[in-house]
Short mmCIF file of C-alpha atoms in Angstrom, two decimals:
data_model
loop_
_atom_site.label_atom_id
_atom_site.label_comp_id
_atom_site.label_asym_id
_atom_site.label_seq_id
_atom_site.Cartn_x
_atom_site.Cartn_y
_atom_site.Cartn_z
CA MET E 24 66.53 -35.62 -20.87
CA ASN E 25 68.21 -35.07 -17.40
CA ALA E 26 65.94 -35.95 -14.27
CA GLY E 27 67.72 -33.49 -12.19
CA LEU E 28 67.05 -30.77 -14.69
CA TRP E 29 63.11 -32.17 -14.81
CA SER E 30 62.97 -31.92 -10.82
CA ARG E 31 64.53 -28.54 -10.95
CA VAL E 32 61.76 -27.04 -13.36
CA ASN E 33 58.90 -29.06 -11.45
CA ARG E 34 60.14 -27.20 -7.99
CA THR E 35 59.84 -23.91 -9.86
CA ALA E 36 56.72 -24.98 -11.20
CA ALA E 37 55.60 -25.98 -8.17
CA TRP E 38 56.39 -22.93 -6.10
CA LEU E 39 54.52 -20.94 -8.99
CA LEU E 40 51.52 -22.69 -8.19
CA ILE E 41 51.84 -22.15 -4.64
CA LEU E 42 51.97 -18.21 -4.66
CA PHE E 43 48.70 -18.63 -7.29
CA LEU E 44 47.36 -20.44 -4.56
CA VAL E 45 48.27 -17.82 -1.80
CA LEU E 46 48.44 -14.59 -3.57
CA PRO E 47 45.37 -13.74 -5.32
CA ALA E 48 43.65 -13.09 -2.13
CA LEU E 49 46.05 -10.75 -1.07
CA VAL E 50 44.46 -8.20 -4.21
CA ALA E 51 41.62 -7.25 -1.73
CA ILE E 52 44.69 -4.88 0.26
CA PRO E 53 45.24 -2.95 -2.56
CA VAL E 54 41.73 -2.50 -3.95
CA SER E 55 40.80 -1.49 0.08
CA LEU E 56 43.17 1.32 -0.46
CA THR E 57 41.54 2.95 -3.44
CA PRO E 58 40.41 6.62 -2.91
CA ARG E 59 38.01 6.40 -5.13
CA ARG E 60 34.39 5.53 -4.48
CA PHE E 61 34.19 2.41 -6.67
CA LEU E 62 36.38 -0.80 -6.81
CA SER E 63 39.21 -0.10 -8.41
CA MET E 64 43.09 -0.28 -8.07
CA PRO E 65 44.66 2.84 -6.56
CA ARG E 66 47.13 4.42 -8.86
CA GLY E 67 49.78 6.19 -6.53
CA GLU E 68 47.39 7.51 -3.83
CA TYR E 69 45.76 5.66 -0.66
CA SER E 70 43.06 6.22 1.26
CA LEU E 71 41.51 4.40 4.57
CA ARG E 72 38.33 5.65 4.19
CA HIS E 73 36.77 2.35 2.90
CA PHE E 74 37.90 1.00 6.31
CA GLU E 75 36.55 3.95 8.05
CA ALA E 76 33.33 3.29 6.22
CA LEU E 77 33.55 -0.09 6.99
CA PHE E 78 34.07 0.27 10.87
CA ALA E 79 31.49 3.27 11.04
CA SER E 80 28.61 1.27 9.27
CA PRO E 81 26.02 -0.46 11.69
CA ALA E 82 25.12 -2.76 9.29
CA TRP E 83 28.90 -4.15 8.97
CA MET E 84 29.67 -4.22 12.44
CA SER E 85 26.22 -6.13 13.32
CA SER E 86 26.83 -8.46 10.75
CA PHE E 87 30.23 -9.00 12.36
CA ALA E 88 28.61 -9.35 15.80
CA GLN E 89 25.85 -11.72 14.23
CA SER E 90 28.66 -14.15 12.71
CA ALA E 91 30.25 -14.26 16.35
CA ILE E 92 27.37 -14.90 18.34
CA ILE E 93 26.19 -17.72 15.92
CA ALA E 94 29.10 -18.99 15.46
CA VAL E 95 30.43 -19.31 19.13
CA SER E 96 27.12 -20.54 19.72
CA ALA E 97 26.73 -23.17 17.26
CA ALA E 98 30.47 -24.52 18.02
CA LEU E 99 29.43 -24.93 21.77
CA LEU E 100 26.34 -27.34 20.79
CA ALA E 101 28.60 -28.94 18.39
CA THR E 102 31.64 -29.47 20.64
CA VAL E 103 29.08 -30.54 23.58
CA LEU E 104 26.99 -33.03 21.48
CA GLY E 105 30.08 -34.21 19.43
CA THR E 106 32.60 -35.00 22.34
CA LEU E 107 29.65 -36.73 24.35
CA CYS E 108 28.91 -39.04 21.43
CA ALA E 109 32.57 -39.72 20.46
CA ILE E 110 33.26 -40.90 24.05
CA GLY E 111 30.05 -42.94 24.19
CA LEU E 112 31.04 -44.66 20.55
CA TRP E 113 34.59 -44.98 21.99
CA ARG E 114 33.22 -46.82 25.10
CA ILE E 115 30.78 -49.07 23.26
CA ALA E 116 33.17 -50.12 20.46
CA SER E 117 31.03 -52.52 18.79
CA ARG E 118 30.21 -52.85 15.35
CA ALA E 119 26.75 -50.92 15.77
CA ALA E 120 29.10 -48.15 17.37
CA GLU E 121 30.80 -48.09 13.94
CA ALA E 122 27.81 -48.05 11.96
CA VAL E 123 26.23 -45.03 13.81
CA ARG E 124 29.44 -43.54 13.71
CA ALA E 125 29.22 -43.34 9.85
CA LEU E 126 25.74 -42.37 10.03
CA LEU E 127 26.76 -39.32 12.05
CA LEU E 128 29.38 -38.22 9.33
CA ILE E 129 26.72 -38.10 6.71
CA PRO E 130 26.26 -34.27 7.00
CA LEU E 131 29.88 -33.78 5.96
CA VAL E 132 29.71 -35.57 2.97
CA VAL E 133 26.36 -34.61 1.52
CA PRO E 134 26.45 -31.16 -0.89
CA PRO E 135 25.96 -28.00 1.29
CA ILE E 136 23.28 -27.14 -1.35
CA ILE E 137 20.93 -30.33 -0.16
CA SER E 138 21.81 -29.44 3.41
CA ALA E 139 20.44 -25.99 2.71
CA PHE E 140 17.22 -27.11 0.91
CA ALA E 141 16.97 -30.00 3.53
CA PHE E 142 17.05 -27.34 6.09
CA TYR E 143 14.66 -25.15 4.51
CA ARG E 144 11.79 -27.47 4.01
CA LEU E 145 12.44 -28.33 7.88
CA PHE E 146 12.45 -24.71 8.99
CA VAL E 147 9.68 -23.26 7.00
CA PRO E 148 6.92 -25.19 8.81
CA MET E 149 8.59 -24.74 11.75
CA GLY E 150 9.16 -20.83 11.62
CA LEU E 151 12.62 -21.05 12.47
CA ILE E 152 13.29 -19.63 8.88
CA ASP E 153 15.42 -16.41 9.46
CA THR E 154 15.94 -17.00 13.40
CA TYR E 155 19.13 -17.23 15.35
CA ALA E 156 17.24 -20.57 16.68
CA GLY E 157 17.47 -21.79 13.08
CA ILE E 158 21.01 -20.81 11.72
CA ILE E 159 22.62 -22.10 15.34
CA LEU E 160 21.12 -25.21 14.97
CA ALA E 161 21.85 -25.95 11.30
CA HIS E 162 25.41 -24.95 11.86
CA ALA E 163 25.77 -26.81 14.77
CA VAL E 164 24.52 -30.04 12.93
CA LEU E 165 27.28 -29.42 10.09
CA GLY E 166 29.95 -29.03 12.89
CA THR E 167 29.18 -32.00 14.97
CA PRO E 168 30.87 -34.70 12.38
CA LEU E 169 34.10 -32.68 12.47
CA VAL E 170 34.01 -32.67 16.46
CA LEU E 171 33.11 -36.33 16.46
CA ILE E 172 36.49 -37.05 14.13
CA ALA E 173 38.70 -34.63 16.19
CA VAL E 174 37.61 -36.17 19.52
CA SER E 175 37.90 -40.03 18.14
CA ALA E 176 41.39 -39.21 17.10
CA SER E 177 42.43 -37.99 20.56
CA LEU E 178 40.55 -40.98 22.15
CA ALA E 179 42.17 -43.23 19.65
CA GLY E 180 45.67 -42.49 21.70
CA PHE E 181 43.96 -42.53 25.37
CA ASP E 182 44.85 -45.63 27.29
CA PRO E 183 41.26 -47.55 28.47
CA LYS E 184 43.23 -48.84 31.40
CA LEU E 185 43.31 -45.28 32.99
CA GLU E 186 39.56 -45.31 32.62
CA GLN E 187 39.27 -48.67 34.28
CA ALA E 188 41.87 -47.28 37.17
CA SER E 189 39.89 -44.32 37.81
CA ARG E 190 36.73 -46.47 38.18
CA SER E 191 38.57 -49.36 40.29
CA LEU E 192 39.88 -46.58 42.84
CA GLY E 193 35.79 -45.46 43.19
CA ALA E 194 35.66 -42.39 41.28
CA SER E 195 31.65 -42.35 39.65
CA ASN E 196 31.29 -42.45 35.89
CA TRP E 197 30.69 -38.36 35.99
CA THR E 198 34.09 -37.82 37.99
CA THR E 199 35.79 -40.23 35.57
CA MET E 200 34.79 -38.31 32.64
CA ARG E 201 35.64 -34.90 34.33
CA ARG E 202 38.78 -35.68 35.72
CA VAL E 203 40.40 -38.68 33.63
CA ILE E 204 39.06 -38.65 30.32
CA LEU E 205 38.37 -35.08 29.35
CA PRO E 206 41.46 -33.55 30.40
CA SER E 207 43.63 -36.19 28.30
CA ILE E 208 41.69 -35.58 25.05
CA ARG E 209 41.13 -31.66 25.45
CA PRO E 210 43.60 -31.30 22.33
CA GLY E 211 40.79 -33.03 20.24
CA VAL E 212 37.96 -31.14 21.85
CA LEU E 213 39.73 -27.76 21.21
CA ALA E 214 40.58 -28.69 17.68
CA GLY E 215 37.14 -29.90 17.03
CA ALA E 216 35.66 -26.74 18.57
CA ILE E 217 37.83 -24.61 16.02
CA PHE E 218 36.59 -26.51 13.08
CA ALA E 219 33.19 -26.29 14.10
CA PHE E 220 33.63 -22.37 14.76
CA ILE E 221 35.17 -21.88 11.47
CA THR E 222 32.50 -24.02 9.57
CA SER E 223 29.91 -21.65 10.79
CA TRP E 224 31.49 -18.59 11.04
CA ASP E 225 32.47 -19.06 6.91
CA GLU E 226 28.84 -20.71 6.32
CA ILE E 227 27.01 -19.28 2.95
CA VAL E 228 25.03 -21.82 0.83
CA ILE E 229 22.47 -22.76 4.11
CA THR E 230 22.76 -19.21 5.25
CA LEU E 231 21.47 -18.23 1.78
CA PHE E 232 18.55 -20.46 2.12
CA ILE E 233 17.42 -19.76 5.84
CA THR E 234 17.87 -16.19 6.51
CA ARG E 235 16.15 -13.32 4.89
CA PHE E 236 16.59 -9.90 6.63
CA SER E 237 16.63 -9.98 10.66
CA VAL E 238 19.48 -12.69 10.69
CA PHE E 239 22.54 -11.27 8.60
CA THR E 240 25.74 -12.87 8.82
CA LEU E 241 29.10 -11.49 7.77
CA PRO E 242 29.27 -14.44 4.68
CA ARG E 243 25.73 -13.03 3.57
CA ARG E 244 26.96 -9.58 3.60
CA MET E 245 30.07 -10.80 1.67
CA TRP E 246 27.75 -12.24 -0.57
CA ASN E 247 25.79 -9.46 -1.32
CA GLY E 248 28.64 -7.07 -1.71
CA VAL E 249 30.71 -9.39 -4.42
CA ARG E 250 27.13 -9.83 -5.65
CA GLU E 251 27.03 -5.94 -6.17
CA ASN E 252 30.71 -5.71 -6.97
CA THR E 253 31.07 -1.82 -7.07
CA ASP E 254 31.48 -1.02 -3.03
CA PRO E 255 35.00 -1.02 -1.87
CA THR E 256 33.48 -1.31 1.94
CA THR E 257 33.56 -5.28 0.80
CA ALA E 258 37.43 -5.18 -0.25
CA ALA E 259 37.93 -3.56 3.13
CA ALA E 260 35.67 -6.53 4.94
CA ALA E 261 37.58 -9.00 3.28
CA VAL E 262 40.87 -7.70 4.25
CA VAL E 263 39.68 -7.80 8.00
CA LEU E 264 39.01 -11.21 7.29
CA LEU E 265 42.30 -12.22 6.02
CA ALA E 266 43.89 -10.35 8.62
CA ILE E 267 41.68 -12.63 11.10
CA THR E 268 42.40 -15.79 9.17
CA ALA E 269 46.51 -14.78 9.48
CA VAL E 270 46.18 -14.25 13.23
CA VAL E 271 44.54 -17.51 13.64
CA PHE E 272 46.81 -19.28 11.42
CA ILE E 273 49.84 -18.31 13.16
CA GLY E 274 48.20 -18.94 16.54
CA TRP E 275 47.43 -22.74 15.28
CA MET E 276 50.86 -23.01 13.88
CA ILE E 277 52.60 -22.35 17.14
CA LEU E 278 50.14 -24.43 19.06
CA GLN E 279 50.85 -27.30 16.69
CA ARG E 280 54.32 -26.84 17.13
CA ARG E 281 54.14 -26.46 21.02
CA ALA E 282 52.17 -29.62 21.04
CA THR E 283 54.62 -31.59 18.68
CA ARG E 284 57.58 -30.54 20.92
CA ALA E 285 55.87 -31.76 24.20
CA LEU E 286 54.85 -34.92 22.56
CA SER E 287 58.22 -35.64 21.44
CA GLN E 288 59.63 -34.60 24.97
CA THR E 289 57.40 -37.38 26.57
CA GLY E 290 58.29 -39.53 24.02
CA ASP E 291 62.07 -39.73 25.06
CA MET W 28 12.28 -61.36 31.73
CA PRO W 29 15.58 -62.50 29.79
CA SER W 30 14.35 -61.28 26.49
CA PHE W 31 14.36 -57.72 28.16
CA ARG W 32 17.62 -58.01 29.79
CA ARG W 33 18.98 -58.98 26.23
CA LEU W 34 18.10 -55.47 25.11
CA ASN W 35 19.87 -54.08 27.91
CA PRO W 36 21.62 -51.58 26.10
CA HIS W 37 25.45 -50.44 26.82
CA PRO W 38 25.45 -47.14 28.97
CA GLY W 39 27.59 -45.39 26.51
CA TRP W 40 24.55 -45.41 24.15
CA TRP W 41 23.05 -42.39 26.66
CA LEU W 42 26.23 -40.53 25.32
CA VAL W 43 25.35 -40.97 21.98
CA LEU W 44 21.69 -40.79 21.99
CA PRO W 45 21.62 -36.81 21.88
CA LEU W 46 23.56 -36.27 18.98
CA LEU W 47 21.98 -39.14 16.93
CA LEU W 48 18.57 -37.78 18.04
CA VAL W 49 19.54 -34.50 16.48
CA VAL W 50 21.28 -35.85 13.54
CA LEU W 51 18.39 -37.97 12.76
CA GLY W 52 15.65 -35.61 13.13
CA MET W 53 17.38 -32.10 11.75
CA PHE W 54 19.42 -33.69 9.07
CA LEU W 55 18.51 -37.36 7.89
CA GLY W 56 14.92 -36.84 8.20
CA PRO W 57 14.62 -33.80 6.44
CA VAL W 58 17.12 -35.56 3.68
CA LEU W 59 14.99 -38.64 3.25
CA ASN W 60 12.28 -36.13 2.97
CA ILE W 61 13.61 -34.67 -0.14
CA MET W 62 14.13 -37.97 -1.72
CA TRP W 63 10.34 -38.72 -0.94
CA LEU W 64 9.47 -35.10 -2.75
CA SER W 65 11.30 -36.41 -5.60
CA VAL W 66 8.73 -39.00 -6.18
CA THR W 67 5.75 -37.49 -5.12
CA VAL W 68 5.68 -34.11 -5.99
CA PRO W 69 3.91 -32.45 -8.18
CA GLU W 70 2.57 -36.02 -8.81
CA PRO W 71 3.48 -39.53 -7.43
CA GLY W 72 5.67 -41.17 -9.92
CA LEU W 73 8.93 -40.89 -11.55
CA GLY W 74 7.77 -38.12 -13.87
CA ASN W 75 10.82 -35.66 -12.44
CA PHE W 76 13.41 -38.14 -13.27
CA ALA W 77 11.63 -38.68 -16.83
CA ALA W 78 12.24 -35.08 -17.22
CA LEU W 79 16.11 -35.52 -17.58
CA ALA W 80 15.64 -37.61 -20.46
CA HIS W 81 13.39 -35.23 -22.76
CA THR W 82 14.12 -31.50 -20.93
CA GLY W 83 17.02 -29.99 -23.01
CA SER W 84 17.69 -27.39 -20.56
CA LEU W 85 18.10 -29.88 -17.79
CA ARG W 86 20.17 -31.93 -19.73
CA SER W 87 22.68 -29.03 -21.19
CA MET W 88 23.06 -27.91 -17.28
CA LEU W 89 23.96 -31.54 -16.16
CA TRP W 90 26.47 -31.63 -19.02
CA THR W 91 27.97 -28.44 -18.34
CA THR W 92 28.27 -29.42 -14.51
CA VAL W 93 30.17 -32.64 -15.73
CA ARG W 94 32.45 -30.76 -18.04
CA VAL W 95 33.64 -28.00 -15.94
CA CYS W 96 33.98 -30.49 -13.18
CA LEU W 97 35.81 -32.87 -15.34
CA ILE W 98 38.15 -29.96 -16.48
CA THR W 99 38.56 -28.99 -12.87
CA THR W 100 39.63 -32.08 -11.49
CA LEU W 101 42.10 -32.92 -14.27
CA LEU W 102 43.98 -29.41 -14.00
CA SER W 103 43.96 -29.74 -10.00
CA VAL W 104 45.25 -33.07 -10.02
CA VAL W 105 48.11 -32.51 -12.17
CA MET W 106 48.67 -29.31 -10.31
CA GLY W 107 48.43 -30.84 -6.92
CA TYR W 108 50.94 -33.77 -8.11
CA SER W 109 53.28 -31.03 -8.98
CA ILE W 110 53.45 -29.54 -5.95
CA ALA W 111 53.32 -32.66 -3.96
CA TYR W 112 56.56 -34.08 -5.96
CA ALA W 113 58.20 -30.98 -5.14
CA MET W 114 57.38 -31.09 -1.39
CA MET W 115 59.03 -34.41 -1.36
CA HIS W 116 62.21 -33.46 -2.95
CA VAL W 117 63.13 -30.28 -1.23
CA SER W 118 64.85 -29.30 2.14
CA GLY W 119 62.73 -30.12 5.44
CA VAL W 120 62.33 -25.96 6.03
CA SER W 121 60.92 -25.82 2.20
CA ARG W 122 58.51 -28.43 2.62
CA ASN W 123 57.05 -26.96 5.94
CA TRP W 124 56.79 -23.31 4.09
CA MET W 125 55.21 -25.25 1.27
CA LEU W 126 52.78 -27.37 3.41
CA SER W 127 51.84 -24.17 5.61
CA LEU W 128 51.11 -22.17 2.58
CA VAL W 129 48.97 -24.83 0.82
CA LEU W 130 47.19 -25.31 4.32
CA VAL W 131 46.73 -21.74 4.72
CA THR W 132 44.55 -21.24 1.78
CA PHE W 133 41.73 -23.87 3.67
CA TRP W 134 41.41 -21.06 6.50
CA ILE W 135 40.61 -18.24 3.55
CA SER W 136 37.02 -17.78 3.17
CA VAL W 137 35.84 -18.61 -0.14
CA LEU W 138 33.86 -15.51 -0.42
CA VAL W 139 37.26 -13.91 -0.13
CA ARG W 140 38.72 -15.80 -3.06
CA THR W 141 36.08 -15.41 -4.90
CA PHE W 142 36.04 -11.59 -4.66
CA ALA W 143 40.04 -11.68 -5.35
CA TRP W 144 39.20 -13.33 -8.53
CA LEU W 145 36.26 -11.14 -9.59
CA MET W 146 38.77 -8.12 -9.23
CA LEU W 147 41.68 -9.81 -10.93
CA LEU W 148 39.97 -11.10 -13.92
CA GLY W 149 37.52 -7.99 -14.65
CA HIS W 150 37.62 -6.57 -17.96
CA ASN W 151 39.83 -3.60 -16.98
CA GLY W 152 41.46 -5.59 -13.96
CA PRO W 153 45.32 -6.29 -13.49
CA VAL W 154 45.38 -9.69 -15.12
CA ASN W 155 44.06 -8.19 -18.45
CA GLY W 156 46.17 -5.23 -17.62
CA TRP W 157 49.40 -7.43 -17.82
CA LEU W 158 48.54 -9.40 -20.50
CA ILE W 159 48.11 -6.43 -22.42
CA ALA W 160 51.23 -4.85 -21.25
CA ALA W 161 53.39 -7.85 -21.93
CA GLY W 162 51.96 -7.94 -25.32
CA ILE W 163 50.43 -11.28 -24.98
CA VAL W 164 47.30 -10.27 -25.84
CA GLY W 165 45.72 -7.45 -28.16
CA GLN W 166 42.81 -6.69 -26.24
CA PRO W 167 41.19 -8.00 -22.99
CA ILE W 168 40.33 -11.14 -22.42
CA GLN W 169 36.74 -12.34 -21.16
CA PHE W 170 37.26 -14.14 -18.18
CA MET W 171 34.04 -13.71 -16.36
CA ARG W 172 30.54 -14.97 -16.90
CA ASN W 173 31.89 -17.87 -19.06
CA GLU W 174 33.42 -21.38 -17.99
CA LEU W 175 37.21 -20.03 -18.31
CA GLY W 176 36.27 -18.03 -15.10
CA VAL W 177 34.36 -20.38 -13.23
CA VAL W 178 37.36 -23.22 -14.07
CA ILE W 179 40.16 -20.83 -12.77
CA GLY W 180 38.20 -20.11 -9.59
CA MET W 181 37.33 -23.82 -8.81
CA VAL W 182 41.06 -25.08 -9.71
CA HIS W 183 42.06 -22.48 -7.41
CA TYR W 184 40.11 -23.96 -4.66
CA MET W 185 40.43 -27.33 -5.21
CA ILE W 186 44.69 -27.89 -5.71
CA PRO W 187 44.87 -28.16 -1.95
CA TYR W 188 42.31 -30.94 -1.77
CA ALA W 189 44.30 -32.82 -4.65
CA VAL W 190 47.60 -32.02 -3.02
CA LEU W 191 46.89 -34.12 0.65
CA PRO W 192 46.22 -37.24 -0.46
CA ILE W 193 48.79 -37.19 -3.30
CA LEU W 194 51.14 -36.43 -0.82
CA ALA W 195 50.14 -39.05 1.48
CA SER W 196 50.68 -41.67 -1.13
CA MET W 197 54.09 -40.38 -1.86
CA GLN W 198 54.94 -40.40 1.86
CA ASN W 199 54.15 -44.38 1.81
CA ILE W 200 56.92 -44.74 -0.66
CA ASP W 201 60.20 -46.92 0.14
CA GLU W 202 62.75 -45.01 -0.99
CA ARG W 203 64.95 -48.27 -1.47
CA VAL W 204 62.77 -48.95 -4.25
CA ILE W 205 63.48 -46.03 -6.43
CA ALA W 206 67.40 -46.42 -5.55
CA ALA W 207 67.00 -50.27 -6.52
CA SER W 208 65.64 -48.60 -10.04
CA ARG W 209 68.54 -46.50 -10.40
CA ASN W 210 71.16 -48.90 -9.81
CA LEU W 211 69.33 -51.57 -12.03
CA GLY W 212 70.22 -49.02 -14.62
CA ALA W 213 67.05 -46.97 -15.19
CA SER W 214 67.17 -43.46 -15.95
CA GLY W 215 65.41 -40.76 -14.27
CA VAL W 216 62.59 -40.56 -16.42
CA GLN W 217 62.24 -44.33 -16.84
CA THR W 218 61.95 -44.56 -12.50
CA PHE W 219 59.37 -41.96 -12.38
CA ARG W 220 57.09 -43.65 -15.08
CA ARG W 221 57.77 -47.23 -14.41
CA ILE W 222 57.94 -47.05 -10.53
CA TYR W 223 57.17 -43.53 -8.80
CA LEU W 224 53.74 -42.67 -10.94
CA PRO W 225 52.71 -46.38 -10.56
CA LEU W 226 53.33 -46.40 -6.62
CA THR W 227 51.15 -43.23 -6.01
CA THR W 228 48.34 -44.28 -8.17
CA PRO W 229 46.27 -44.48 -4.74
CA GLY W 230 47.03 -41.21 -4.16
CA ILE W 231 45.82 -39.98 -7.68
CA VAL W 232 42.39 -41.73 -7.76
CA ALA W 233 41.74 -40.38 -4.30
CA GLY W 234 42.68 -36.72 -5.17
CA THR W 235 40.79 -36.88 -8.32
CA LEU W 236 37.55 -38.36 -6.69
CA LEU W 237 37.83 -36.14 -3.63
CA VAL W 238 38.03 -32.92 -5.92
CA PHE W 239 35.30 -34.11 -8.23
CA ILE W 240 33.08 -34.84 -5.52
CA LEU W 241 33.68 -31.52 -4.03
CA SER W 242 33.27 -29.70 -7.23
CA LEU W 243 29.78 -31.28 -8.19
CA GLY W 244 28.20 -29.83 -5.49
CA PHE W 245 30.25 -26.28 -5.58
CA PHE W 246 27.72 -23.24 -5.30
CA VAL W 247 29.70 -20.09 -4.64
CA THR W 248 32.36 -19.72 -7.24
CA PRO W 249 30.34 -21.03 -10.26
CA ALA W 250 27.23 -18.79 -9.33
CA ILE W 251 29.65 -15.49 -9.03
CA LEU W 252 32.15 -15.92 -11.59
CA GLY W 253 29.95 -17.86 -14.17
CA GLY W 254 27.61 -14.68 -13.64
CA GLY W 255 24.40 -16.64 -14.31
CA ARG W 256 25.87 -17.92 -18.08
CA VAL W 257 27.61 -21.02 -16.56
CA LEU W 258 24.30 -22.65 -14.86
CA MET W 259 25.97 -25.81 -12.91
CA VAL W 260 23.51 -28.13 -10.57
CA ALA W 261 23.62 -26.66 -7.30
CA GLU W 262 22.91 -22.85 -8.44
CA TYR W 263 19.89 -24.63 -10.57
CA ILE W 264 18.66 -26.50 -7.41
CA SER W 265 18.79 -22.75 -5.49
CA VAL W 266 16.90 -21.21 -8.33
CA GLN W 267 14.34 -24.18 -8.36
CA VAL W 268 13.95 -23.61 -4.60
CA LEU W 269 14.09 -20.08 -4.04
CA ILE W 270 12.70 -18.40 -7.04
CA THR W 271 10.34 -20.60 -8.86
CA SER W 272 9.40 -23.08 -6.31
CA GLN W 273 9.76 -26.25 -8.53
CA TRP W 274 10.05 -28.74 -5.52
CA GLY W 275 9.86 -31.81 -7.49
CA THR W 276 12.75 -30.79 -9.89
CA ALA W 277 14.81 -29.50 -7.02
CA ALA W 278 14.20 -32.77 -5.01
CA MET W 279 14.93 -34.75 -8.44
CA LEU W 280 18.28 -33.18 -8.83
CA SER W 281 19.07 -33.16 -5.52
CA VAL W 282 18.46 -37.28 -5.21
CA VAL W 283 20.76 -37.20 -8.49
CA LEU W 284 23.54 -35.39 -7.22
CA LEU W 285 23.56 -37.15 -3.73
CA PHE W 286 23.50 -40.43 -5.43
CA GLY W 287 26.39 -39.31 -7.88
CA VAL W 288 28.51 -38.01 -4.65
CA LEU W 289 27.65 -41.52 -2.29
CA ALA W 290 28.54 -43.64 -5.33
CA LEU W 291 31.66 -41.54 -5.69
CA LEU W 292 32.84 -41.86 -2.01
CA PHE W 293 32.29 -45.68 -1.95
CA VAL W 294 34.63 -45.72 -4.80
CA LEU W 295 37.12 -43.29 -2.80
CA SER W 296 36.60 -45.62 0.62
CA ARG W 297 38.32 -48.59 -1.53
CA PHE W 298 41.32 -46.35 -2.03
CA MET W 299 41.72 -44.10 1.12
CA ARG W 300 40.13 -44.15 4.62
CA LEU W 301 37.36 -41.59 4.38
CA SER W 302 38.23 -40.43 8.21
CA HIS W 303 41.88 -39.85 6.76
CA VAL W 304 40.65 -37.75 3.75
CA PHE W 305 38.39 -35.27 6.34
CA GLY W 306 40.38 -35.33 8.93
CA GLY W 307 43.75 -34.67 6.73
CA ALA W 308 42.14 -31.68 5.35
CA HIS W 309 42.25 -29.72 8.31
CA ARG W 310 45.70 -30.71 9.59
#
């Protein structure tokens, strides 16, 4: 058979597969616009009542706020710990440092269900179940490997001679860090912070284990809604989440494009 | 004291120490504690592991897990290969679009995606509606509360993880090798089968292992789309911990899952730099 034909068939198949990846999530949009009280596809008539219900619901609004507070706190904590550690490991640059780095990446590869079990066993005697402190700490720990990876990648492109120059010109450790190292690895720190934020914002498995009633994040409320599978307010919430994803993603793409353009200009 | 001076650490360790203490105390310690539980609760010994050999429900649950994960992995890698191959053979603009659309799925919450499948695959849902309207089936297909729905949901989630390592290995291929094969008289299909496919094997292996590892511990989609009928290891552990408080069994299964994943990761590290895989997933 003709290879050109094959590759044309495959191209069509690939586009269909990509549509299969992207389109299903969008079904939440029509369902959220149904005028009826139960989950259904609208037939000809549309209504925004479920969005009104969503924004008027103290429970859903409190979950949005809680998730935002938890994700921002966890991301900040993970970013500070991860960035300091990445700089430390980069400066030590020994075999021991590489071993420690591997150790610190372990939270990324342990299946979430095992992390959830581990946090649950840890938090019960400490009284941290169903507290902000508990969930922020747990989510921060999960986010640190992502910060470590992102910042280390930035440091790999940073010339250590700049640090030596700063020191030999009389700057202290702290000044060197703040004025020389941190500004040049800012994209990595920012990327790490965003990954850590999303990790926490989306996290459900550990949340199911270590929260009960007083801490009720957005994924937790979505989980309950999906399990009951009757209330179209859940579809409205899903649409809001999709919209946030779309905005953040487009912003991210624009930043990426600007960064690569800046990079190619400095390369000239 | 010279022996003391030899221990004098690099000042960089002071920056590493806070995170190291947090991860040791809050993560690695508790995970070791689970391993300890698996051989001490309810009584010391290997009783929990012995249960694997003679408890039918445990064995059938593990077999379900492995079967669903194998089917998911096979489908995801084949589909991921198709997408990656097409990406390599389209114009730059199309490639950017394809890559962006694959990457955007990483950013969509797994709950939103599972919820979407729940609505699409229902008894009276749009998918059954279309299939009946098109005359493909006479009556609605049962998509949910069985392995079919779980596999659909999992494949949908896993395809992007298969695409990235395969794409990376395709980008490493020297185009001149392909041109040489064609110049020497091989047909397009021969060139693909004898040259292209073998050169992308590392990517296929890496994608296969990555998808299989992520599938093994997957909780959300099997729990929701399986509706309690497709019990896989992650949901089983959660029931043991949160409902029946069978610490020993939950810990034993966690240890089995953890060592399975670590062994596969070790094999994966032979084919791909791990930091590249994990970092790459977000680029």
